[in-house]
Coordinates of C-alpha atoms in Angstrom, one line a residue:
M15 CA 113.2 107.2 131.2
S16 CA 113.1 108.5 127.6
Q17 CA 114.4 106.3 124.7
Q18 CA 118.1 106.8 124.0
F19 CA 120.0 106.3 120.7
R20 CA 123.5 105.7 119.4
S21 CA 124.7 107.2 116.1
V22 CA 125.9 104.7 113.5
V23 CA 127.5 105.6 110.2
R24 CA 125.5 103.7 107.6
G25 CA 127.0 105.0 104.4
V26 CA 129.7 107.2 102.9
G27 CA 130.1 108.7 99.4
K28 CA 132.4 111.1 97.6
Y29 CA 132.5 113.2 94.4
V30 CA 135.3 115.2 92.9
P31 CA 135.4 117.1 89.7
E32 CA 136.9 115.3 86.7
N33 CA 139.4 118.0 86.0
E34 CA 142.7 117.1 87.7
V35 CA 145.4 119.8 87.7
T36 CA 148.9 118.7 88.6
N37 CA 151.6 121.0 90.1
V38 CA 153.4 120.9 86.8
E39 CA 150.2 122.1 85.0
L40 CA 149.6 124.8 87.6
S41 CA 153.2 126.1 87.2
K42 CA 152.3 127.1 83.6
T43 CA 150.1 129.9 84.9
I44 CA 151.6 130.6 88.4
D45 CA 155.3 131.1 89.1
T46 CA 155.8 127.9 91.1
S47 CA 157.0 124.4 90.6
D48 CA 156.1 120.8 91.5
A49 CA 159.1 120.7 93.9
W50 CA 158.2 124.0 95.6
I51 CA 154.6 122.8 96.3
S52 CA 155.2 119.2 97.1
E53 CA 158.1 119.8 99.4
R54 CA 156.1 122.3 101.4
S55 CA 152.7 120.6 101.5
G56 CA 152.8 117.1 100.1
I57 CA 150.3 118.1 97.3
R58 CA 151.0 116.9 93.8
A59 CA 147.5 117.5 92.2
R60 CA 144.1 118.9 93.0
R61 CA 140.6 118.8 91.3
I62 CA 139.2 122.0 89.9
A63 CA 135.6 122.4 89.2
P64 CA 134.7 123.9 85.7
R65 CA 133.1 127.3 85.6
G66 CA 129.4 127.2 86.3
M67 CA 129.5 124.1 88.5
T68 CA 128.1 124.7 91.9
T69 CA 129.0 123.5 95.4
S70 CA 125.5 122.0 95.8
F71 CA 126.1 120.0 92.6
L72 CA 129.1 118.3 94.2
A73 CA 127.1 117.9 97.4
V74 CA 124.2 116.2 95.6
E75 CA 126.5 113.7 93.7
A76 CA 128.4 112.8 96.9
S77 CA 125.1 112.4 98.8
K78 CA 123.5 110.1 96.2
K79 CA 126.5 107.8 96.7
A80 CA 126.3 107.9 100.5
L81 CA 122.5 107.2 100.4
D82 CA 123.1 104.3 98.1
D83 CA 125.9 102.9 100.2
A84 CA 123.6 103.2 103.3
G85 CA 120.6 101.6 101.5
V86 CA 118.6 104.6 102.5
S87 CA 116.2 106.6 100.3
A88 CA 116.2 110.4 100.4
K89 CA 112.6 110.3 101.7
E90 CA 113.8 108.6 104.9
I91 CA 116.2 111.4 105.8
D92 CA 114.8 113.6 108.6
L93 CA 117.7 116.1 108.9
V94 CA 120.3 117.6 106.6
I95 CA 123.5 119.1 107.8
A96 CA 125.9 120.8 105.3
A97 CA 129.4 122.1 106.0
T98 CA 130.9 124.6 103.5
L99 CA 132.7 127.9 103.3
S100 CA 131.9 128.2 99.5
P101 CA 128.1 128.0 99.1
D102 CA 126.3 128.6 95.8
Y103 CA 125.0 131.9 97.2
F104 CA 126.0 134.1 100.1
F105 CA 122.6 133.0 101.4
P106 CA 120.8 130.7 101.5
G107 CA 123.2 127.9 102.4
I108 CA 123.5 124.6 100.5
G109 CA 121.7 122.5 103.1
S110 CA 118.3 123.6 101.9
L111 CA 119.4 123.3 98.2
L112 CA 120.6 119.7 98.9
Q113 CA 117.3 118.8 100.5
H114 CA 115.3 120.1 97.5
K115 CA 117.6 118.7 94.8
L116 CA 117.5 115.2 96.4
G117 CA 113.6 115.3 96.5
M118 CA 113.5 115.0 100.3
N119 CA 110.5 115.7 102.5
P120 CA 110.5 119.3 103.9
V121 CA 112.9 118.4 106.8
G122 CA 115.3 120.6 108.7
A123 CA 118.3 121.6 106.7
F124 CA 121.1 123.9 107.8
D125 CA 124.7 124.9 107.1
I126 CA 127.6 125.2 109.5
R127 CA 130.6 127.5 108.9
Q128 CA 133.4 125.8 110.6
Q129 CA 135.8 125.8 107.6
C130 CA 138.4 123.0 107.9
S131 CA 136.9 121.8 111.1
G132 CA 133.5 121.3 109.4
F133 CA 133.4 117.6 109.5
V134 CA 134.5 117.1 113.2
H135 CA 132.1 119.8 114.4
G136 CA 129.2 118.6 112.1
L137 CA 129.6 115.0 113.2
A138 CA 129.4 116.1 116.9
M139 CA 126.2 118.0 116.1
A140 CA 124.6 115.2 114.2
D141 CA 125.5 112.8 117.1
A142 CA 123.8 115.2 119.5
F143 CA 120.6 115.3 117.4
I144 CA 120.5 111.6 117.3
R145 CA 121.3 111.0 121.0
S146 CA 118.5 113.4 121.9
G147 CA 116.0 111.7 119.7
Q148 CA 115.4 114.7 117.5
A149 CA 116.5 112.9 114.3
R150 CA 116.8 109.3 113.3
K151 CA 118.5 109.4 109.9
I152 CA 120.8 112.3 109.0
L153 CA 122.5 113.2 105.8
F154 CA 125.7 115.1 106.6
C155 CA 127.6 116.6 103.6
C156 CA 130.8 118.5 103.4
A157 CA 131.4 120.2 100.0
E158 CA 133.7 122.9 98.6
I159 CA 134.3 124.8 95.4
Q160 CA 137.0 127.2 96.6
T161 CA 139.3 127.5 93.7
T162 CA 136.9 130.2 92.5
I163 CA 137.6 132.3 95.6
M164 CA 141.4 132.0 95.4
D165 CA 143.7 134.4 93.7
M166 CA 145.0 131.9 91.1
T167 CA 148.0 134.1 90.1
T168 CA 151.5 134.3 91.3
R169 CA 150.4 137.1 93.7
G170 CA 148.2 134.6 95.5
R171 CA 150.3 131.4 95.1
N172 CA 151.0 130.8 98.8
M173 CA 147.3 129.8 99.2
A174 CA 146.2 129.1 95.7
V175 CA 148.4 126.0 95.3
L176 CA 147.1 124.4 98.4
F177 CA 143.4 124.1 97.7
G178 CA 141.1 122.0 95.6
D179 CA 137.4 121.2 95.1
G180 CA 135.4 118.2 96.2
A181 CA 132.6 116.8 98.4
A182 CA 131.9 113.8 100.6
S183 CA 128.8 112.8 102.6
I184 CA 127.9 110.3 105.3
V185 CA 124.5 108.9 106.4
L186 CA 124.0 108.5 110.1
E187 CA 121.2 106.4 111.7
G188 CA 120.0 106.5 115.3
I189 CA 119.8 103.0 116.8
P190 CA 117.7 102.6 120.0
I191 CA 119.7 101.6 123.1
A192 CA 117.9 99.2 125.4
S193 CA 120.6 99.0 128.1
D194 CA 124.0 100.5 129.0
A195 CA 125.7 97.5 127.4
E196 CA 124.4 98.7 124.0
R197 CA 126.0 102.1 124.3
P198 CA 129.2 102.6 122.2
R199 CA 132.2 102.9 124.4
A200 CA 135.9 102.5 124.0
D201 CA 135.9 99.3 126.0
N202 CA 133.3 97.5 123.9
T203 CA 132.7 96.7 120.2
V204 CA 129.3 98.4 119.8
R205 CA 129.2 100.4 116.6
G206 CA 128.6 104.2 116.8
V207 CA 130.0 107.6 117.7
I208 CA 131.7 107.2 121.1
D209 CA 132.8 110.7 121.9
N210 CA 133.4 114.2 120.5
I211 CA 135.4 117.3 121.4
T212 CA 135.1 120.7 119.7
G213 CA 137.0 123.9 120.5
G214 CA 137.5 127.4 119.2
D215 CA 139.5 130.6 119.9
G216 CA 138.5 133.7 118.0
G217 CA 141.8 135.3 118.9
G218 CA 143.2 133.6 115.8
A219 CA 140.6 134.8 113.4
E220 CA 142.8 137.3 111.6
N221 CA 145.4 134.7 110.9
L222 CA 143.2 132.8 108.4
V223 CA 140.5 135.0 107.0
M224 CA 138.6 136.3 103.9
R225 CA 137.5 139.8 104.9
A226 CA 135.1 140.6 102.0
P227 CA 132.3 140.3 101.4
G228 CA 131.2 141.0 105.0
T229 CA 130.1 143.7 107.4
S230 CA 133.8 144.5 108.3
S231 CA 133.6 146.4 105.0
P232 CA 131.2 149.5 105.2
D233 CA 129.7 148.5 101.9
F234 CA 129.8 144.8 102.4
I235 CA 132.1 144.7 99.4
N236 CA 133.3 147.5 97.2
A237 CA 135.8 148.3 94.5
A238 CA 138.5 149.0 97.1
D239 CA 138.0 145.6 98.7
I240 CA 138.6 144.0 95.3
E241 CA 141.5 146.2 94.3
E242 CA 143.3 145.8 97.6
G243 CA 142.9 142.1 97.7
R244 CA 140.5 141.8 100.7
R245 CA 138.2 139.5 98.6
W246 CA 141.0 136.9 98.6
P247 CA 141.7 134.6 101.6
H248 CA 144.7 135.6 103.7
M249 CA 146.8 133.3 105.8
D250 CA 149.6 133.7 108.3
G251 CA 151.1 130.4 107.4
Q252 CA 153.6 129.9 110.2
T253 CA 151.0 130.8 112.9
V254 CA 148.4 128.5 111.4
F255 CA 151.0 125.7 111.0
K256 CA 152.1 125.9 114.7
N257 CA 148.6 126.1 116.1
A258 CA 147.3 123.3 113.9
I259 CA 149.9 120.9 115.2
M260 CA 149.4 122.0 118.8
R261 CA 145.6 121.9 118.8
M262 CA 145.2 118.7 116.8
T263 CA 147.7 116.8 119.0
E264 CA 146.1 118.2 122.2
V265 CA 142.5 117.4 121.3
A266 CA 143.4 113.9 120.1
E267 CA 145.3 113.2 123.3
T268 CA 142.4 114.6 125.5
L269 CA 139.8 112.6 123.7
L270 CA 141.7 109.4 124.0
T271 CA 142.7 109.9 127.6
R272 CA 139.1 110.6 128.8
N273 CA 138.0 107.4 127.1
G274 CA 140.8 105.4 128.7
L275 CA 142.7 104.8 125.5
K276 CA 146.2 105.0 124.2
P277 CA 147.1 106.0 120.6
A278 CA 148.1 102.4 119.9
D279 CA 144.4 101.4 120.5
V280 CA 143.3 103.4 117.5
S281 CA 142.7 101.4 114.3
L282 CA 142.9 104.4 112.0
M283 CA 143.4 108.2 112.4
V284 CA 142.1 110.5 109.8
P285 CA 143.5 114.1 110.1
H286 CA 142.3 117.1 108.2
Q287 CA 144.3 117.3 105.0
A288 CA 145.8 120.8 105.3
N289 CA 149.5 120.0 104.9
L290 CA 151.2 116.6 104.9
R291 CA 153.9 118.0 107.2
I292 CA 151.2 118.9 109.8
S293 CA 149.7 115.4 109.5
E294 CA 153.1 113.8 109.9
M295 CA 154.0 115.9 112.9
V296 CA 150.7 115.1 114.7
R297 CA 151.2 111.4 113.9
D298 CA 154.7 111.5 115.3
K299 CA 153.7 113.3 118.5
L300 CA 151.0 110.7 119.0
G301 CA 153.4 107.9 118.3
L302 CA 151.3 106.3 115.6
P303 CA 152.9 104.3 112.7
P304 CA 152.3 105.5 109.1
E305 CA 149.9 102.6 108.4
K306 CA 147.5 103.8 111.1
V307 CA 147.1 107.3 109.5
F308 CA 145.2 107.9 106.2
N309 CA 146.2 110.8 103.9
N310 CA 145.2 111.7 100.4
I311 CA 146.3 115.3 100.2
H312 CA 148.7 114.4 97.4
K313 CA 145.7 113.8 95.1
Y314 CA 143.2 116.5 96.1
G315 CA 145.0 119.2 98.1
N316 CA 143.1 120.9 100.9
T317 CA 139.4 120.6 100.2
T318 CA 138.6 122.3 103.6
A319 CA 135.4 120.8 105.1
A320 CA 135.5 117.8 102.7
T321 CA 139.0 116.5 103.5
V322 CA 138.1 114.1 106.4
P323 CA 135.0 112.5 104.8
L324 CA 136.9 112.2 101.4
C325 CA 139.6 110.2 103.3
L326 CA 136.9 108.1 105.0
A327 CA 135.3 107.2 101.7
E328 CA 138.6 106.2 100.2
A329 CA 139.8 104.4 103.3
V330 CA 136.6 102.2 103.1
E331 CA 137.2 101.6 99.3
E332 CA 140.8 100.5 100.0
G333 CA 139.8 98.3 103.0
R334 CA 141.8 100.3 105.5
L335 CA 138.6 101.2 107.4
K336 CA 136.4 98.3 108.2
Q337 CA 133.3 97.7 110.3
G338 CA 134.4 97.4 114.0
D339 CA 137.5 99.5 113.6
L340 CA 138.2 102.3 116.1
L341 CA 138.4 105.5 114.2
L342 CA 139.9 108.9 115.4
T343 CA 139.2 112.0 113.3
V344 CA 140.9 115.3 114.1
A345 CA 140.9 118.7 112.4
F346 CA 141.9 122.4 112.8
G347 CA 140.8 125.4 110.8
A348 CA 140.0 129.0 110.5
G349 CA 138.3 130.6 113.5
F350 CA 140.5 129.2 115.0
T351 CA 138.4 126.0 115.4
W352 CA 139.4 122.4 116.1
G353 CA 137.9 119.2 117.2
A354 CA 138.1 115.4 117.2
N355 CA 135.7 112.4 117.0
L356 CA 136.0 108.9 118.3
V357 CA 133.9 106.4 116.4
R358 CA 133.4 102.6 116.3
W359 CA 133.0 102.3 112.5

């Protein structure tokens, strides 16, 4: 029988741009108000990267902190996974840039395009690499600079007010399993990733989309795409809102049930930070008290792939996520995509 491994989170780190823009400040350039934004989303501020700062820069800074927290050198990493919808270039992705800028060995490095579900899908992939023995130490980074792809005018305010920039990384290590008793399960205290679920339905793609650049445009991108607004993201807010609540609740319940757990058994749930009302409705449907759910959307807005690991980093800093805790992460995003992870921290 081949050697088996469990995936343990060894370190976590975050980085956000210094420039904080409050709703009040945003209302000076967009016809909106603090009350209008906060009542609809729970957001009061977001970080905005300065012009010229790249997504890979955020990724590097967050990854340095995660590596330091894990006590692992960049040379020890044997796989890099990056999640972003806002890379430095259309291609290549930021995974290879991250590998180079951190001075790693020439290891595998790839990007995933799962948007707001980037963390839950990426963690499931990293766990699969470790379980199969194909990687022993993985750097997984989620980073976004998406304020540059938003229409930051009154015309685009329905989306522009929701998003911010930031990055967070985790380091995962594969620990050999000598017996079934050393495998992370819901009914023991062994550290590691216990279970994952990922899902997707392309029927919802047009409800949350940025159409250009892309091959849906005959010229990839042209003047008409820019003039008619196809280079800006589009969202059918009500459809996304309803589907996010339904899918996040459904996937969380399915993951818990198949592991013989009730919501009350969870130490902490970290939902994707799209909208505080979504997080609160999912919490309510699962019957979790407020102290068992971590949110920081009021400070950063929706940082897409980076929201969940940003929450994890801050939950650790605040002592709300401790070694041995049972963690549930859940997310929903464009695609439509969704997923959840169950982890013994």
